[in-house]
Structures are given as structure tokens and as C-alpha cells.
PDB file of C-alpha atoms and ligand atoms in Angstrom:
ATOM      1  CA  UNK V 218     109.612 110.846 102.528  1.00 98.00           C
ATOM      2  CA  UNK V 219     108.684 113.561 100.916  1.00 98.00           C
ATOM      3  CA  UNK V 220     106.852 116.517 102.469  1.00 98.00           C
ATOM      4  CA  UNK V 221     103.928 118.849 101.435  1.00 98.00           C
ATOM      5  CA  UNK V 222     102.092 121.512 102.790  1.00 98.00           C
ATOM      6  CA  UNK V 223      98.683 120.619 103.112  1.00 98.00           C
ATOM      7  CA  UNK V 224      97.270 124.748 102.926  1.00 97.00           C
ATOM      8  CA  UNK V 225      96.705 127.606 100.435  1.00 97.00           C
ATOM      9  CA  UNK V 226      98.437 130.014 102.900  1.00 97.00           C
ATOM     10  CA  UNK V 227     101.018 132.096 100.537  1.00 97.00           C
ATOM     11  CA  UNK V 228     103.135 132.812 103.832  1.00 97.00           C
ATOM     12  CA  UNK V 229     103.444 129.330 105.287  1.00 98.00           C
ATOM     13  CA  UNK V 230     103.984 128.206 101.574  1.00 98.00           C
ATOM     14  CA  UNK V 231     106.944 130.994 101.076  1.00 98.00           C
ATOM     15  CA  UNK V 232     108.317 129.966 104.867  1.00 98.00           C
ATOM     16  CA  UNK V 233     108.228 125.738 103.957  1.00 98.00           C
ATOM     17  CA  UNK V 234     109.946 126.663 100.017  1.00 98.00           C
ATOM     18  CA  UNK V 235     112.468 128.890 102.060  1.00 98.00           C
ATOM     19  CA  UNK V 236     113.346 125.873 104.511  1.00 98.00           C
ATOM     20  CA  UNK V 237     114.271 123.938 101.849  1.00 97.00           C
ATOM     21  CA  UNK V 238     112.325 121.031 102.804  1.00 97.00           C
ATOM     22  CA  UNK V 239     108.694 121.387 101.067  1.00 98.00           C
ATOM     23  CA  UNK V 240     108.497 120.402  97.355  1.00 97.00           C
ATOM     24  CA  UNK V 241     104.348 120.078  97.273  1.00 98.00           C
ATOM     25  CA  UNK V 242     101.182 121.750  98.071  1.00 98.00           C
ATOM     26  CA  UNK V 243      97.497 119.953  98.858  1.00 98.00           C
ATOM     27  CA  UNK V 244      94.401 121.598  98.623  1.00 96.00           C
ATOM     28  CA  UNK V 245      90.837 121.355  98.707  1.00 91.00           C
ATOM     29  CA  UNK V 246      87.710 123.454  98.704  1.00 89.00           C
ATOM     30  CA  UNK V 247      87.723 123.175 102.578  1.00 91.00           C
ATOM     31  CA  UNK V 248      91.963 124.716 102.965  1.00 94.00           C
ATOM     32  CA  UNK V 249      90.697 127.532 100.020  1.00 92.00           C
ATOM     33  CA  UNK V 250      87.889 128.717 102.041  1.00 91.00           C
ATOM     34  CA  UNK V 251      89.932 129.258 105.611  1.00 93.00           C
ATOM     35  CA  UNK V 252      91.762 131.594 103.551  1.00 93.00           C
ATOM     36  CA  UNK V 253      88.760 134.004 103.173  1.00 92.00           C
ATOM     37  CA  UNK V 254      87.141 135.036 100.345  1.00 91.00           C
ATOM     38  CA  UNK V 255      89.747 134.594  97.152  1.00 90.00           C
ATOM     39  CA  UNK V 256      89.771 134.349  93.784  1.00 92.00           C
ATOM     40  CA  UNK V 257      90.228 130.392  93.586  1.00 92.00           C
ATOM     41  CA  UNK V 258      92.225 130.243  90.016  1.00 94.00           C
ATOM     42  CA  UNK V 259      94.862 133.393  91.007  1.00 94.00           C
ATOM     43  CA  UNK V 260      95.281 131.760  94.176  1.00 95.00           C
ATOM     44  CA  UNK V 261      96.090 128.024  93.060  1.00 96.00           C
ATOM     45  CA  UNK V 262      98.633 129.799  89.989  1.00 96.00           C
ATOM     46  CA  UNK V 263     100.315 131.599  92.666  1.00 97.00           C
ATOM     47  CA  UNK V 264     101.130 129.078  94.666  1.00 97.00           C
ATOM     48  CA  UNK V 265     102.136 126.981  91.734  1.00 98.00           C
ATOM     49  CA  UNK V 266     104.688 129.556  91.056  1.00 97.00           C
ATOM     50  CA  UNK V 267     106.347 129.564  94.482  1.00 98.00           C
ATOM     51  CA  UNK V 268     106.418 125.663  94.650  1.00 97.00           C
ATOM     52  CA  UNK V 269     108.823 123.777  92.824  1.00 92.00           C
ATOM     53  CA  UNK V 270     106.655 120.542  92.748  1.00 97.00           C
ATOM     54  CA  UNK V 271     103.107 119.626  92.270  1.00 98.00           C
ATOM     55  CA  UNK V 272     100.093 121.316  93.667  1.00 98.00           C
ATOM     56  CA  UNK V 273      96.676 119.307  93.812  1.00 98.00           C
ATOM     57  CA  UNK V 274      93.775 121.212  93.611  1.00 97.00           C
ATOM     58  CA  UNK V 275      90.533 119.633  93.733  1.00 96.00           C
ATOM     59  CA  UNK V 276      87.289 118.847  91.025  1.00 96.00           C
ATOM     60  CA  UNK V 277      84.032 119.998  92.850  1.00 95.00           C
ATOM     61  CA  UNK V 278      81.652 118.095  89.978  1.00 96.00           C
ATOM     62  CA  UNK V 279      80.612 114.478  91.130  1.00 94.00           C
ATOM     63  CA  UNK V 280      79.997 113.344  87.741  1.00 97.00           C
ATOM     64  CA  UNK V 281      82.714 112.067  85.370  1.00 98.00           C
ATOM     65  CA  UNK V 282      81.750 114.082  82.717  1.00 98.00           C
ATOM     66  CA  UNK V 283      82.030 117.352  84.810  1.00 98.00           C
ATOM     67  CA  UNK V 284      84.803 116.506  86.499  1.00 98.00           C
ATOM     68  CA  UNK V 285      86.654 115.646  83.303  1.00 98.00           C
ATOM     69  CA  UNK V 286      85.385 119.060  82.032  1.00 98.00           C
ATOM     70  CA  UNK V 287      86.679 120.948  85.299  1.00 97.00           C
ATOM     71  CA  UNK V 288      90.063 118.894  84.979  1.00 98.00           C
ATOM     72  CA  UNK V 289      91.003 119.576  81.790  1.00 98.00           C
ATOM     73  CA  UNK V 290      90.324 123.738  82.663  1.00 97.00           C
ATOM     74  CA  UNK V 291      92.475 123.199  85.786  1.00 97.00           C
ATOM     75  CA  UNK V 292      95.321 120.904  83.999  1.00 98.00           C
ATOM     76  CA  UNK V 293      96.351 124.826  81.823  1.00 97.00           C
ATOM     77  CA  UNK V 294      96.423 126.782  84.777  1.00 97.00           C
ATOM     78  CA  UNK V 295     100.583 125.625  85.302  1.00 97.00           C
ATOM     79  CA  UNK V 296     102.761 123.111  84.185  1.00 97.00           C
ATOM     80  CA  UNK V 297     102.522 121.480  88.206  1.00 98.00           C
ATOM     81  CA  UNK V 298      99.022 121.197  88.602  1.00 98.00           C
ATOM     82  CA  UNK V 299      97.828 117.887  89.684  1.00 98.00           C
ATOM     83  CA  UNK V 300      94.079 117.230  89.671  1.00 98.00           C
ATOM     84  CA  UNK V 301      92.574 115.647  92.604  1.00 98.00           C
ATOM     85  CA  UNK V 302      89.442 113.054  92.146  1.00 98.00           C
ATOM     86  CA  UNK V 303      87.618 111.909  95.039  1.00 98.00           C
ATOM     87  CA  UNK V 304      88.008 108.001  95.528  1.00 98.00           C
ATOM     88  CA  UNK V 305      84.150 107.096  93.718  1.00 97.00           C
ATOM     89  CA  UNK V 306      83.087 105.115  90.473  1.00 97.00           C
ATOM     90  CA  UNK V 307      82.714 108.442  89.703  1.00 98.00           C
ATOM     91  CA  UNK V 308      86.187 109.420  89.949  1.00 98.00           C
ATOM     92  CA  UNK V 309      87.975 106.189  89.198  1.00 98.00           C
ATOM     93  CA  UNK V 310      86.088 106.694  85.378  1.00 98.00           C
ATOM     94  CA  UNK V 311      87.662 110.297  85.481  1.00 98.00           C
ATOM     95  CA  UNK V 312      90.494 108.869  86.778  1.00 98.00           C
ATOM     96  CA  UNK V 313      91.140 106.685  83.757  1.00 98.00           C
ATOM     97  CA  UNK V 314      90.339 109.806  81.219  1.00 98.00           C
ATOM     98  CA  UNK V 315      92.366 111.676  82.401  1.00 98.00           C
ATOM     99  CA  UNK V 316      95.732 109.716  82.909  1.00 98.00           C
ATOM    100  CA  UNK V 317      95.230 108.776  79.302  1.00 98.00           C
ATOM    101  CA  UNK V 318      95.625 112.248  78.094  1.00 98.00           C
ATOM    102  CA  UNK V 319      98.557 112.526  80.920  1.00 98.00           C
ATOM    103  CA  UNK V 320      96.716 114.714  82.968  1.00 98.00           C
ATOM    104  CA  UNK V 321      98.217 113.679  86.809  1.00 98.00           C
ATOM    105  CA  UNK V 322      95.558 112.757  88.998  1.00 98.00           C
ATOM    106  CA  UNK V 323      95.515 112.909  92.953  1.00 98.00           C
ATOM    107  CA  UNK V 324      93.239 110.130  93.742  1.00 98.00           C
ATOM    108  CA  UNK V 325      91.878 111.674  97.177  1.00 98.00           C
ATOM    109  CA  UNK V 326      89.476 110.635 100.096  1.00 98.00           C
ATOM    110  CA  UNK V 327      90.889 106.902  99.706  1.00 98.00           C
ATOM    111  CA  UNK V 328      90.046 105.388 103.009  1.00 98.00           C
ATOM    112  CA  UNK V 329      90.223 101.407 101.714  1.00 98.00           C
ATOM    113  CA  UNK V 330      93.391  99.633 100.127  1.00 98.00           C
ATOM    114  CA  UNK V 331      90.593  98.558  97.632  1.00 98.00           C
ATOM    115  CA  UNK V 332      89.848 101.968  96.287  1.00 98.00           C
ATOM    116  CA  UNK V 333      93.871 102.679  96.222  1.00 98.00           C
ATOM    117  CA  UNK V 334      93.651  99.274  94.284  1.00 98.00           C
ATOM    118  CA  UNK V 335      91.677 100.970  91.726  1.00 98.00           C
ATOM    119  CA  UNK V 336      92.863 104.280  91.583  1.00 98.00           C
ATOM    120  CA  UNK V 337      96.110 102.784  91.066  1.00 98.00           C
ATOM    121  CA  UNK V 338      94.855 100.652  88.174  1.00 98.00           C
ATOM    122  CA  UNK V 339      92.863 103.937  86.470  1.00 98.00           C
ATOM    123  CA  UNK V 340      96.337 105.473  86.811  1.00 98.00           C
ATOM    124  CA  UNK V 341      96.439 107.941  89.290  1.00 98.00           C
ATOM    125  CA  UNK V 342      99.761 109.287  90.119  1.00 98.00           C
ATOM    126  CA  UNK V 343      99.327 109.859  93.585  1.00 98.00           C
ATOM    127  CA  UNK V 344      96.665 108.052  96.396  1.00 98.00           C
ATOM    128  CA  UNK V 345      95.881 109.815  99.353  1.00 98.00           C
ATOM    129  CA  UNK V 346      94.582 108.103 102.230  1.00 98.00           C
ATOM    130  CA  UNK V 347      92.995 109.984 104.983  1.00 98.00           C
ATOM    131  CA  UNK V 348      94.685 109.465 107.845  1.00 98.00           C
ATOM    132  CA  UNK V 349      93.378 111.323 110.881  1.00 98.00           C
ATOM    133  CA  UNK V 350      89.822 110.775 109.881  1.00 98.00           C
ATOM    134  CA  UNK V 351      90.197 107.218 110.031  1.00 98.00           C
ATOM    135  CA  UNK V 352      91.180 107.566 113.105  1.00 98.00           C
ATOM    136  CA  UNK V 353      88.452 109.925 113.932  1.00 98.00           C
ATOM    137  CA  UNK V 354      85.729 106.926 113.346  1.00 98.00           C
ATOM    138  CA  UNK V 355      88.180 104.119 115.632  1.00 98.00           C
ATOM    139  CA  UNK V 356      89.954 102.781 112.518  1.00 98.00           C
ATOM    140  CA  UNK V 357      93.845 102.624 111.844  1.00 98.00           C
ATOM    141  CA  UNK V 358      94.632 105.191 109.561  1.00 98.00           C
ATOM    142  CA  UNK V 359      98.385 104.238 109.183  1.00 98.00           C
ATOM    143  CA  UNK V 360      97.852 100.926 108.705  1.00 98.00           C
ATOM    144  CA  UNK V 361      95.800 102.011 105.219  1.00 98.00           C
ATOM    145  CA  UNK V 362      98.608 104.071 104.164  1.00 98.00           C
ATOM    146  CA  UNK V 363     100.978 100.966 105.567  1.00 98.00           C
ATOM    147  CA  UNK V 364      98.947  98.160 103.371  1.00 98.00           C
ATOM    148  CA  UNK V 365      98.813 100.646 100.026  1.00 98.00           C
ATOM    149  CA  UNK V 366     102.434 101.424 100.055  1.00 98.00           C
ATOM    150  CA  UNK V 367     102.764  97.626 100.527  1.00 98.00           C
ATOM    151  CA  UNK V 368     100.582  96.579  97.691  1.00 98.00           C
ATOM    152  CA  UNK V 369     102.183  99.617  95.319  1.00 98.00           C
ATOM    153  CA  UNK V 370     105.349  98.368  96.125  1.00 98.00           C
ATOM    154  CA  UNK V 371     104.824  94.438  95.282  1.00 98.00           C
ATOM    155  CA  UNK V 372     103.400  95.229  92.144  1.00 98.00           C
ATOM    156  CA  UNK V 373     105.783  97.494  90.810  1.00 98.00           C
ATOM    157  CA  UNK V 374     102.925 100.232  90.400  1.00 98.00           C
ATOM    158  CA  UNK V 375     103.982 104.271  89.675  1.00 98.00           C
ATOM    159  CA  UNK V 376     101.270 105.802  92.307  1.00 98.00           C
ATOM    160  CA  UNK V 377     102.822 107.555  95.186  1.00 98.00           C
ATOM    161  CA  UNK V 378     100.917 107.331  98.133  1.00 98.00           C
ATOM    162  CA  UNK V 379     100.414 110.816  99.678  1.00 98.00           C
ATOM    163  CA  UNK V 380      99.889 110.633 103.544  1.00 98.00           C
ATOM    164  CA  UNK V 381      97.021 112.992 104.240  1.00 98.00           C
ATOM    165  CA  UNK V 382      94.452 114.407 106.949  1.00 98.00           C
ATOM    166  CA  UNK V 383      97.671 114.837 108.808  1.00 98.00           C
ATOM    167  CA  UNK V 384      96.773 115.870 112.274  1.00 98.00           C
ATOM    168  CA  UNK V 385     100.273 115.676 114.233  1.00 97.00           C
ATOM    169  CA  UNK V 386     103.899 115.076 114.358  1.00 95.00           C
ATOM    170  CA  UNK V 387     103.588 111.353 115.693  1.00 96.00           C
ATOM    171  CA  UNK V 388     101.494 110.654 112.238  1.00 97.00           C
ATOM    172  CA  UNK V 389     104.590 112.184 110.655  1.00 97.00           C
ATOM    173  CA  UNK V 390     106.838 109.645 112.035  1.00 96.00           C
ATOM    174  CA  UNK V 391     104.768 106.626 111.512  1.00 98.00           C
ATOM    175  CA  UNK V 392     103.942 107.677 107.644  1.00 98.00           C
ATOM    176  CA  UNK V 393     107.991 107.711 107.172  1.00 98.00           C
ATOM    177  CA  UNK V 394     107.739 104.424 108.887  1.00 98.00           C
ATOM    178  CA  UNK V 395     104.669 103.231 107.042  1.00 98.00           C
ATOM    179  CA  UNK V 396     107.322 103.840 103.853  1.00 98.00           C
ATOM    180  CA  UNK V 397     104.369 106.388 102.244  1.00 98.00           C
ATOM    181  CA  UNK V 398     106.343 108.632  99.489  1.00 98.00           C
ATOM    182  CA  UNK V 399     104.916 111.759 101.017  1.00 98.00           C
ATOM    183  CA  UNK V 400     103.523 113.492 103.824  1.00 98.00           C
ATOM    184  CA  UNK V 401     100.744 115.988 103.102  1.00 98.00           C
ATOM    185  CA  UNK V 402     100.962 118.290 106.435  1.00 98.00           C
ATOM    186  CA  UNK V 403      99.325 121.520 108.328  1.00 98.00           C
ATOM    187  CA  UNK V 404     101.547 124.116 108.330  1.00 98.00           C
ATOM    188  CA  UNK V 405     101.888 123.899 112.778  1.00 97.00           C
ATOM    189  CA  UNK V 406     102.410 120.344 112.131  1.00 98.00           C
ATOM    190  CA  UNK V 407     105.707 120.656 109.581  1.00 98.00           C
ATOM    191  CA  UNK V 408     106.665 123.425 112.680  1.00 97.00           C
ATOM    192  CA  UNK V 409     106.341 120.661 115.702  1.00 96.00           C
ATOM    193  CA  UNK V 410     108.152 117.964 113.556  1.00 96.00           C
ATOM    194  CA  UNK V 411     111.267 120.005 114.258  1.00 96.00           C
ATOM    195  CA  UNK V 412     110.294 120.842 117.658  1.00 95.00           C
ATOM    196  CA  UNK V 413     112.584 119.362 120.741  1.00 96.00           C
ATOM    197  CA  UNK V 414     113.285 120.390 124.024  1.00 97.00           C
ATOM    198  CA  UNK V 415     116.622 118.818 124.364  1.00 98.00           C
ATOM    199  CA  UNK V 416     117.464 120.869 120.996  1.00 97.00           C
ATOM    200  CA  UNK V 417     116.461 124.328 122.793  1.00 96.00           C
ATOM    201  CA  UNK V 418     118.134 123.780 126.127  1.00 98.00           C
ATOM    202  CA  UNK V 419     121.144 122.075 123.916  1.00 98.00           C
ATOM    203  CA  UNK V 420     121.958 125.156 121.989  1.00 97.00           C
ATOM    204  CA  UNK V 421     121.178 127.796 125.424  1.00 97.00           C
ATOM    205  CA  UNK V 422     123.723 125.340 127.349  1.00 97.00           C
ATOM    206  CA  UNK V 423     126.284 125.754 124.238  1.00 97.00           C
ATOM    207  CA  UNK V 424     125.731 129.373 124.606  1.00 97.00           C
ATOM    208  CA  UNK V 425     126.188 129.927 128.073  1.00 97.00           C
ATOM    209  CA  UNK V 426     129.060 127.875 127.782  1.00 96.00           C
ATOM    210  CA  UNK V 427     130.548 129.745 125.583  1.00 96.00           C
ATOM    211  CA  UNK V 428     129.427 133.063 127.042  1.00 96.00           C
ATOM    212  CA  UNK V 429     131.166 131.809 130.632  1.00 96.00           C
ATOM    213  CA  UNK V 430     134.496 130.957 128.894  1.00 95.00           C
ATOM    214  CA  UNK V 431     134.432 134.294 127.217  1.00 94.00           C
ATOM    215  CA  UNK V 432     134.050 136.304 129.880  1.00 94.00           C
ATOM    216  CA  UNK V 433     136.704 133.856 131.911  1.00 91.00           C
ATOM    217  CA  UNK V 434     139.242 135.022 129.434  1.00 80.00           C
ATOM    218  CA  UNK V 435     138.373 138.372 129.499  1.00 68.00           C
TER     219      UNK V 435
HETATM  220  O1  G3P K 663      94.947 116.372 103.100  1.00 83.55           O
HETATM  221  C1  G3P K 663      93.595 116.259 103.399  1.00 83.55           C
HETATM  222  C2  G3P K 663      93.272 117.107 104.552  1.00 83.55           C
HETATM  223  O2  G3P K 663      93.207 118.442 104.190  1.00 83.55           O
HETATM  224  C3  G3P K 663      92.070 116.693 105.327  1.00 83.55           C
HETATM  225  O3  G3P K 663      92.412 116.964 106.620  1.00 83.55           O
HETATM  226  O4  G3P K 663      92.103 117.333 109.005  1.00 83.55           O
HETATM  227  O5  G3P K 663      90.237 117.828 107.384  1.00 83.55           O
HETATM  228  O6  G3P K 663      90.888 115.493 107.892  1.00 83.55           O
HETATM  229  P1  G3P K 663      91.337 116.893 107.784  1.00 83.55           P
END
């Protein structure tokens, strides 16, 4: 599974490149605006620059026609830019513009396997089903993400299914389980996924060790 960071923080971004282990970024108009007031197009091309892989940034028009429009502005900012269209009749008709001119799309705020069904047929390249706010209303988030991947996967189909509205490092786990291609996370989340308590008093006990035998010889 691959793993994003779900943020438009240029330090987090730098730190997640520099592990070696983050190849994506997700945004939205809601990540852009924790990060104060910023110039939205610089931002999005910088961040495209540090990150090897694609970086979703999202339409704010609800109508096809001006979210085509906004698109096809975005789609020159870099070479990695993936557009992301909200899961409506709206955007599955945007959708299917713009994968015909090869523009990638980011089908986002999928909370059914039926509107993954039809993102997937308009030819997004990635789905994203929300997760944690699914399970903010009682329903199973994971078992979305579980059923899409399924369905994807059956039919041959290209989409990747992006894990998103990430909350923890237990939704982590069961996305890898769930088989989704990627994992869209908070930066404190991709921190806690390699967080252990047997790992910290592991490498003090190897230390001490080591220190005691030392000082032994000595
Ligand atoms: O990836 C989508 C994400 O940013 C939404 O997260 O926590 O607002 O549901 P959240």
C-alpha cells in the first residue's frame, strides 16, 4: 500500500519525502486553509516539486462546465497534478471530459461502492472513499474501501482506490488489509504508524546492554 500525505504542510511534506516512504500528496480547500492565508497555485507547485508522485488538488465549481474550466487551468500547473472531482452527476460528467483528454482525475467524497462504480466507469484514476466520516455517521468506512477494491479488482478496472479521511493508525492497518492501493494520511497519523513501545524500550535495553558490557571491560 502505498502512502500519501493527506496536508499542504511544506515541512511534514519535506520530513515524509525524506523518510523515503511518501510518494503522494491530498488536498482540499479545507487542508489549504489550516495553512493560513497562501497563495493557493505557488503552494500546490511547490509541493509538486518536492513530491515525486501525484498531488490532488481539488475543483471548487459544482458545475461540469466550471469544473472542466478550473481542471484544465490546474492540469498546467506540473506534470503530477491530479484533479480531484467530488463524487456528483456533476463530477462524474467532468469526470468523463476530462479522462478523455488524459487529464487524471481523483474521484473524491465517494462514500457508496455505487458512485466508485461510476467514477470508475467515467475513468477516474483514483477513488477516494471517506473513511472516518463514515464512521462519523455509524457506517463502516472500511468496508466501502473493502467492497471498491473488490469490485476494481474483479473487473480488471485501472482506478486505484485512495483510502482517505484517515483519522488513525488502526484505519492504516485495516486499509492495507482492505487491499486499498493507497493510504491518504495526517501527517501525526504516518508518525503513530511507526510508533511502538516495545521498539523504544527494545533499542534503550540494547543500549544499556551494551553500555554495561563496555564499561565491564573497561
Ligand atoms: O482525505 C480527505 C480528508 O482530508 C478528509 O478528512 O478528517 O476531514 O474527514 P476528514
Amino acid at each position: 500500500m502505498k502512502i500519501f500525505l493527506d496536508t499542504a504542510n511544506i515541512e511534514h511534506i519535506r520530513h515524509g519525502v525524506r523518510l523515503g516512504v511518501v510518494t503522494g500528496v491530498t488536498t482540499n480547500p479545507t487542508i489549504i486553509s489550516r495553512e493560513g492565508k497562501v497563495d493557493y497555485q505557488k503552494r500546490v507547485k511547490e509541493i509538486c516539486s518536492i513530491v515525486p508522485g501525484p498531488v490532488s488538488t481539488e475543483v471548487l465549481s459544482q458545475d461540469s462546465k466550471g469544473m472542466v474550466a478550473e481542471a484544465r487551468e490546474m492540469a498546467r500547473w506540473a506534470e503530477n497534478i491530479v484533479i480531484k472531482i467530488p463524487a456528483s452527476l456533476e463530477g462524474v460528467e467532468t469526470t468523463s471530459v476530462l479522462a478523455g483528454e488524459n487529464i487524471k482525475v481523483n474521484f473524491t467524497l465517494c462514500f457508496t461502492l455505487n458512485q466508485a462504480v461510476l467514477g470508475a466507469a467515467a475513468g477516474a484514476a483514483f477513488i477516494s472513499p471517506f473513511v472516518g466520516r463514515l464512521d462519523d455517521i455509524g457506517e463502516d468506512g472500511m468496508e466501502v474501501v473493502a467492497d471498491i477494491v473488490e469490485y476494481l479488482d474483479y473487473y480488471r478496472l485501472p482506478a486505484q482506490v485512495i483510502a482517505a479521511s484517515i483519522r488513525h493508525s488502526q484505519h492504516c492497518l485495516m486499509a492495507a488489509r482492505a487491499g486499498a492501493h493507497v493510504a491518504t494520511v495526517p501527517y501525526e497519523v504516518l508518525l503513530g504508524m511507526m510508533r511502538h513501545p516495545l521498539t523504544d524500550s527494545g533499542i534503550k535495553r540494547f543500549q544499556d546492554d551494551w553500555k554495561r558490557m563496555m564499561a565491564e571491560e573497561g
